One Martini backbone bead per residue (centre of mass of N, CA, C, O) as a GRO file, in nm:
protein
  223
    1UNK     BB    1 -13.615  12.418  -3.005
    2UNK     BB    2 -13.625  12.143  -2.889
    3UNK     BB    3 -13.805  12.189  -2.658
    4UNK     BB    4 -14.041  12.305  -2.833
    5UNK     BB    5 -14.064  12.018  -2.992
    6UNK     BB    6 -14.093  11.804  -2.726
    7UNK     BB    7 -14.352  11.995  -2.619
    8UNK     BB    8 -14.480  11.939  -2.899
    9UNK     BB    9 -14.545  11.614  -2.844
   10UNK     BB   10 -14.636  11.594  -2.542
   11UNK     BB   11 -14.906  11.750  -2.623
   12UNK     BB   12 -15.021  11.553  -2.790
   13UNK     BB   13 -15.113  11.341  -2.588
   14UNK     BB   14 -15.323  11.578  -2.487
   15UNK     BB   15 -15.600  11.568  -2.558
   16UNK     BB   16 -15.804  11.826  -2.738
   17UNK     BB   17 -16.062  11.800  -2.546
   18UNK     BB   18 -16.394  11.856  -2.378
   19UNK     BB   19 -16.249  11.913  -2.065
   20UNK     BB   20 -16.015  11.850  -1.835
   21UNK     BB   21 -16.105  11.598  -1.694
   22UNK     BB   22 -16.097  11.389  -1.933
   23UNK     BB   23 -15.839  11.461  -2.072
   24UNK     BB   24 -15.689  11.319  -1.834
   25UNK     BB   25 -15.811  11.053  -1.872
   26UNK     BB   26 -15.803  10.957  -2.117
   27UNK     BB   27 -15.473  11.046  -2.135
   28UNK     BB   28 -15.351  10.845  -1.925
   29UNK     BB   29 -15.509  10.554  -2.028
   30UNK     BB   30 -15.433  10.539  -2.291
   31UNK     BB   31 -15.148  10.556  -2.259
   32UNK     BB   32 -15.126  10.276  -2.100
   33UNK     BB   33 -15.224  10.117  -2.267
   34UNK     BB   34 -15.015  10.130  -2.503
   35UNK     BB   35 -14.798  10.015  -2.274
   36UNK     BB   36 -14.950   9.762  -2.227
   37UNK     BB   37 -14.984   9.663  -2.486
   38UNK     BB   38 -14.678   9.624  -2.588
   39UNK     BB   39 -14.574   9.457  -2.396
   40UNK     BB   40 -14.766   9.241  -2.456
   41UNK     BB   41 -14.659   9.176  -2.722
   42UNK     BB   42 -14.384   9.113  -2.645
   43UNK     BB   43 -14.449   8.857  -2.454
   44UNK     BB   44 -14.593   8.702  -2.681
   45UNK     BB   45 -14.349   8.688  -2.893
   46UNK     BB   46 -14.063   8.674  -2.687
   47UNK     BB   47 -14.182   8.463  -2.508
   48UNK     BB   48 -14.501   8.305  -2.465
   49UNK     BB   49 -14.681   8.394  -2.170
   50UNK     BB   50 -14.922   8.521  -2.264
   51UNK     BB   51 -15.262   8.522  -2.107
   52UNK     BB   52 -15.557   8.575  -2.117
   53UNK     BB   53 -15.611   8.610  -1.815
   54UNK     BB   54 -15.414   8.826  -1.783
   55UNK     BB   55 -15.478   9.040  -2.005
   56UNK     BB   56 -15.742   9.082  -1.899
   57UNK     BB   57 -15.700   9.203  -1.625
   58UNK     BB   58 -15.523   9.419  -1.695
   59UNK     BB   59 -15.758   9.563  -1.839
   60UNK     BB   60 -15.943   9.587  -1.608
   61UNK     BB   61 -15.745   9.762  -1.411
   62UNK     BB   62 -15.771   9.969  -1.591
   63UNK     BB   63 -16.051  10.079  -1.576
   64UNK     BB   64 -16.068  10.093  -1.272
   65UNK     BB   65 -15.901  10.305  -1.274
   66UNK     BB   66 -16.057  10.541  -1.452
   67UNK     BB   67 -16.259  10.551  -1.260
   68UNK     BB   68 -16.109  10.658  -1.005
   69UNK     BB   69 -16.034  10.916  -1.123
   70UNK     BB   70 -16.322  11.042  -1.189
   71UNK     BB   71 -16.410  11.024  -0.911
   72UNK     BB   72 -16.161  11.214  -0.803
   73UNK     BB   73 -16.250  11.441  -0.975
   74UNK     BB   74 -16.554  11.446  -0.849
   75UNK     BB   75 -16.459  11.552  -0.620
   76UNK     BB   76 -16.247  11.776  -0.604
   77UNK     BB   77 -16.276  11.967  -0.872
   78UNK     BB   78 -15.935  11.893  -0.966
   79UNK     BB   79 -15.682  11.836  -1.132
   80UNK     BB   80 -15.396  11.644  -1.105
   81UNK     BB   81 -15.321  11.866  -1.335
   82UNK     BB   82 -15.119  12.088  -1.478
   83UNK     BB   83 -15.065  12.346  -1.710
   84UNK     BB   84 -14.911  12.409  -1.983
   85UNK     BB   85 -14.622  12.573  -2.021
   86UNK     BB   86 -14.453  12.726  -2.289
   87UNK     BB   87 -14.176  12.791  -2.110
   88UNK     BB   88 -14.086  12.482  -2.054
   89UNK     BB   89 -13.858  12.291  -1.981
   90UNK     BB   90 -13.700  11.946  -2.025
   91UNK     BB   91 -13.597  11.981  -1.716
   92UNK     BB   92 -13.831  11.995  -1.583
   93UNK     BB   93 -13.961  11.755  -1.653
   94UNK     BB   94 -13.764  11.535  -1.549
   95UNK     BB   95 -13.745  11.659  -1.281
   96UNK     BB   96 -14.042  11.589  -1.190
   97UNK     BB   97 -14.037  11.299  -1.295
   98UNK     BB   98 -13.821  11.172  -1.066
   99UNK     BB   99 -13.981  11.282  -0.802
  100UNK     BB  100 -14.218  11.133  -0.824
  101UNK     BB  101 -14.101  10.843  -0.850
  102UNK     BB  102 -13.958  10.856  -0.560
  103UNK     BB  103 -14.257  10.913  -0.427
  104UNK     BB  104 -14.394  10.672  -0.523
  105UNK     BB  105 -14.199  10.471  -0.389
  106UNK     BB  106 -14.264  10.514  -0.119
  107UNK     BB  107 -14.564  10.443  -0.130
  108UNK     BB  108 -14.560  10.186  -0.203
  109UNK     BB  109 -14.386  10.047   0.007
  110UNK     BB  110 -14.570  10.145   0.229
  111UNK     BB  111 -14.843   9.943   0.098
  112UNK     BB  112 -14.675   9.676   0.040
  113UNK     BB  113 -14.653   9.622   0.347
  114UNK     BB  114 -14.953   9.613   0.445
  115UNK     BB  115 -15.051   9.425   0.239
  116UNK     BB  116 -14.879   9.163   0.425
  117UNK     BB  117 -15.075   9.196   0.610
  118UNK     BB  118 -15.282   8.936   0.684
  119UNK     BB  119 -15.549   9.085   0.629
  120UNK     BB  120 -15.454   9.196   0.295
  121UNK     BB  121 -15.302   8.920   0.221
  122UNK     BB  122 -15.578   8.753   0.195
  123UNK     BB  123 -15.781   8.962   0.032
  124UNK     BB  124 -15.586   9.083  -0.180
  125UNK     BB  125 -15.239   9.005  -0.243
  126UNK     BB  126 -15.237   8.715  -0.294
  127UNK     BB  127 -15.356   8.705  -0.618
  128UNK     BB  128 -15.047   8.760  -0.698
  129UNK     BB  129 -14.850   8.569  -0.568
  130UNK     BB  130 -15.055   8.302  -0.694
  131UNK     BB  131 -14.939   8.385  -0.932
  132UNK     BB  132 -14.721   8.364  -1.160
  133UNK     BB  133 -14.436   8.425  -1.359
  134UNK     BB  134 -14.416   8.490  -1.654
  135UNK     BB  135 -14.414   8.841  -1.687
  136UNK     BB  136 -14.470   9.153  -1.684
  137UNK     BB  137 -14.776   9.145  -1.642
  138UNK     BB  138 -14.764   9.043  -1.343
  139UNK     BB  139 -14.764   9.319  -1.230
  140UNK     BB  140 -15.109   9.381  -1.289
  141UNK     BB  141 -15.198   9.110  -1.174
  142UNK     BB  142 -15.431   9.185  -0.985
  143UNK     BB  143 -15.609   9.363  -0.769
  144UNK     BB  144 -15.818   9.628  -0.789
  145UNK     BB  145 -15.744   9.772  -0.523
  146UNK     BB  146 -15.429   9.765  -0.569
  147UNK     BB  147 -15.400   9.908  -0.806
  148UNK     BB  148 -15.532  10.181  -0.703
  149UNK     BB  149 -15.373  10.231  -0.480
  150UNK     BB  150 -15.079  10.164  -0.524
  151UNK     BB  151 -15.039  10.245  -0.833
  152UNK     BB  152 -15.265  10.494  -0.932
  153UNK     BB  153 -15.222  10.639  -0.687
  154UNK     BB  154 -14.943  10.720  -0.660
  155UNK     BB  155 -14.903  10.865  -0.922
  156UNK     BB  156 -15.117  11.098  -0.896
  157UNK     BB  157 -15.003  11.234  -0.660
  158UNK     BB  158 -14.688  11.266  -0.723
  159UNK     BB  159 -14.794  11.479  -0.929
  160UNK     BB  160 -14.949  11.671  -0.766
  161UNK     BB  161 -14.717  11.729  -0.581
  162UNK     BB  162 -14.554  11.862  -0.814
  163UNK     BB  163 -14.690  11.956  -1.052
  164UNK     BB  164 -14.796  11.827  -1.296
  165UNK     BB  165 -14.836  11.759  -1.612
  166UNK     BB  166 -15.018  11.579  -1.826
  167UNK     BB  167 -14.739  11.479  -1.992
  168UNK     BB  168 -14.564  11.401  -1.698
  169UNK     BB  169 -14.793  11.219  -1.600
  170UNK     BB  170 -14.771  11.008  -1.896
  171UNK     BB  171 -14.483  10.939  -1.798
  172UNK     BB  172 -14.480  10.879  -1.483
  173UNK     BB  173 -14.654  10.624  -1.523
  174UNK     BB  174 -14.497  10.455  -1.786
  175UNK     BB  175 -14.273  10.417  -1.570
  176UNK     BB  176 -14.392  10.257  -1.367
  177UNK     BB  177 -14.514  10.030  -1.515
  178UNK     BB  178 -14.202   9.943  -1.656
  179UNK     BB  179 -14.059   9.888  -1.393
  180UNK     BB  180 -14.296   9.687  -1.287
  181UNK     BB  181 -14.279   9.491  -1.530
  182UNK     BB  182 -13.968   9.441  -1.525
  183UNK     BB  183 -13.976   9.276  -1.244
  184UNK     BB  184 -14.128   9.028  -1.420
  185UNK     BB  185 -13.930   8.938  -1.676
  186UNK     BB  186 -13.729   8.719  -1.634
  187UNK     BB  187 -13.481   8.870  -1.605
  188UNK     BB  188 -13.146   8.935  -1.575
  189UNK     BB  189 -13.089   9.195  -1.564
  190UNK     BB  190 -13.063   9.539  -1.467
  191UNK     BB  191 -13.175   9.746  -1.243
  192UNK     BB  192 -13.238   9.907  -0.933
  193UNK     BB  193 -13.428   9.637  -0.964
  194UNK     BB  194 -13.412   9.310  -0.942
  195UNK     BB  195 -13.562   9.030  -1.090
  196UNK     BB  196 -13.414   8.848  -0.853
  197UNK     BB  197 -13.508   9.031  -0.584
  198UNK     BB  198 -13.821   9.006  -0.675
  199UNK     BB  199 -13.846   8.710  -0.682
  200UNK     BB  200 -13.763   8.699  -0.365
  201UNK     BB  201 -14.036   8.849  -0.256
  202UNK     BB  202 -14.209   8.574  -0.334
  203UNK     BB  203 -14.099   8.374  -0.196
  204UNK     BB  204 -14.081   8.574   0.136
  205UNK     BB  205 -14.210   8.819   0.174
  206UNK     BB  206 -13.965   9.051   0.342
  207UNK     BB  207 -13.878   9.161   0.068
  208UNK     BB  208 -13.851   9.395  -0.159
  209UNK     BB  209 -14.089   9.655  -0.147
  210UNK     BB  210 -13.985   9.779  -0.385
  211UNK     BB  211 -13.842   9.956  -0.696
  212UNK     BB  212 -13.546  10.117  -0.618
  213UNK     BB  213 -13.414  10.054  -0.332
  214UNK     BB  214 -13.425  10.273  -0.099
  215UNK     BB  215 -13.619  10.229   0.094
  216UNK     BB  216 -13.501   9.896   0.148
  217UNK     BB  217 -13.223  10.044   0.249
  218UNK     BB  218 -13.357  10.235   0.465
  219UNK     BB  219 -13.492   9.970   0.658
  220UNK     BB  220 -13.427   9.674   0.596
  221UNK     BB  221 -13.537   9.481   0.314
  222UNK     BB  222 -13.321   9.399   0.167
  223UNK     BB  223 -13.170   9.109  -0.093
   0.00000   0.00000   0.00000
């Protein structure tokens, strides 16, 4: 009765719109929106840090994700996200969603290295690093093609490689949104990577290149 309370409230972010292509644009850039938009809010009211040019950038970088999500289903000719099944348990869910999550951190790490190299580092990267540091939103505060391939593509691929449903693809998207906002917060709390460790990434980019640190702890990264 759980599961299927959860999975009809899941399904309700799924707008049911005509045509499963736009469906999935539509319902998972919305979602980002608002999960963006709350940040920001957030950001806004009890840090005080929120400037119009950052919020203004992160808003642009959201159309052109959704931009590109559009581009690529209309090569592929086939939605990133498989249909929701009747049947599917809670469990099936976030284990889908964790799975994803931790290979969207593999590609991430490796295009953050990429980054990094002085040719995309001084033409792409440089623009997030030369930010202020003021609060959340200053993750998303990229190169529109940072956001496209290291951001948007990475977790589109790694729902499609689990084979997430579409309510699965916009929660585990809104969480990577959330710890990559998260590690920007000027927190001292901890996640699995603080935001002091990636502090130290932005003093000198040699380290701390991912976001759950299991990469940089395996590449010998960490810091």
């Amino acid at each position: 009765m759980i599961q299927s309370f959860v999975s009809r409230i899941l399904h309700h972010f799924a707008l049911p719109l005509s045509g499963q292509y736009w469906n999935e644009v539509i319902s998972l850039h919305s979602t980002l929106f608002i999960t963006i938009g709350s940040m920001a809010f957030f950001q806004f009211l009890y840090l005080g840090t929120l400037s119009i040019r950052t919020f203004t950038r992160v808003m642009v970088n959201v159309m052109w994700g959704a931009s590109a999500h559009s581009l690529l289903l209309l090569f592929k000719k086939h939605p990133m996200s498989n249909v929701l099944e009747r049947n599917s348990s809670i469990q099936a869910f976030f284990l889908k969603v964790f799975v994803g999550y931790i290979f969207a951190d593999v590609m991430y790490y490796s295009i953050h290295r990429v980054l990094h190299w002085k040719y995309f580092y001084r033409r792409i990267h440089r623009l997030h690093h030369e930010t202020q540091q003021s609060g959340p939103l200053t993750a998303l505060d990229v190169h529109p093609l940072e956001y496209v391939f290291a951001q948007m593509s990475t977790e589109l691929v790694s729902a499609w490689v689990v084979g997430a449903t579409l309510p699965e693809l916009c929660f585990l998207s809104s969480v990577a949104k959330v710890f990559a906002m998260y590690s920007h917060s000027r927190s001292d709390g901890k996640a699995w990577i603080s935001v002091m460790e990636h502090e130290a990434h932005h003093r000198d980019g040699r380290h701390n290149f991912g976001v759950t640190g299991m990469m940089d702890w395996a590449f010998g990264t960490i810091k």
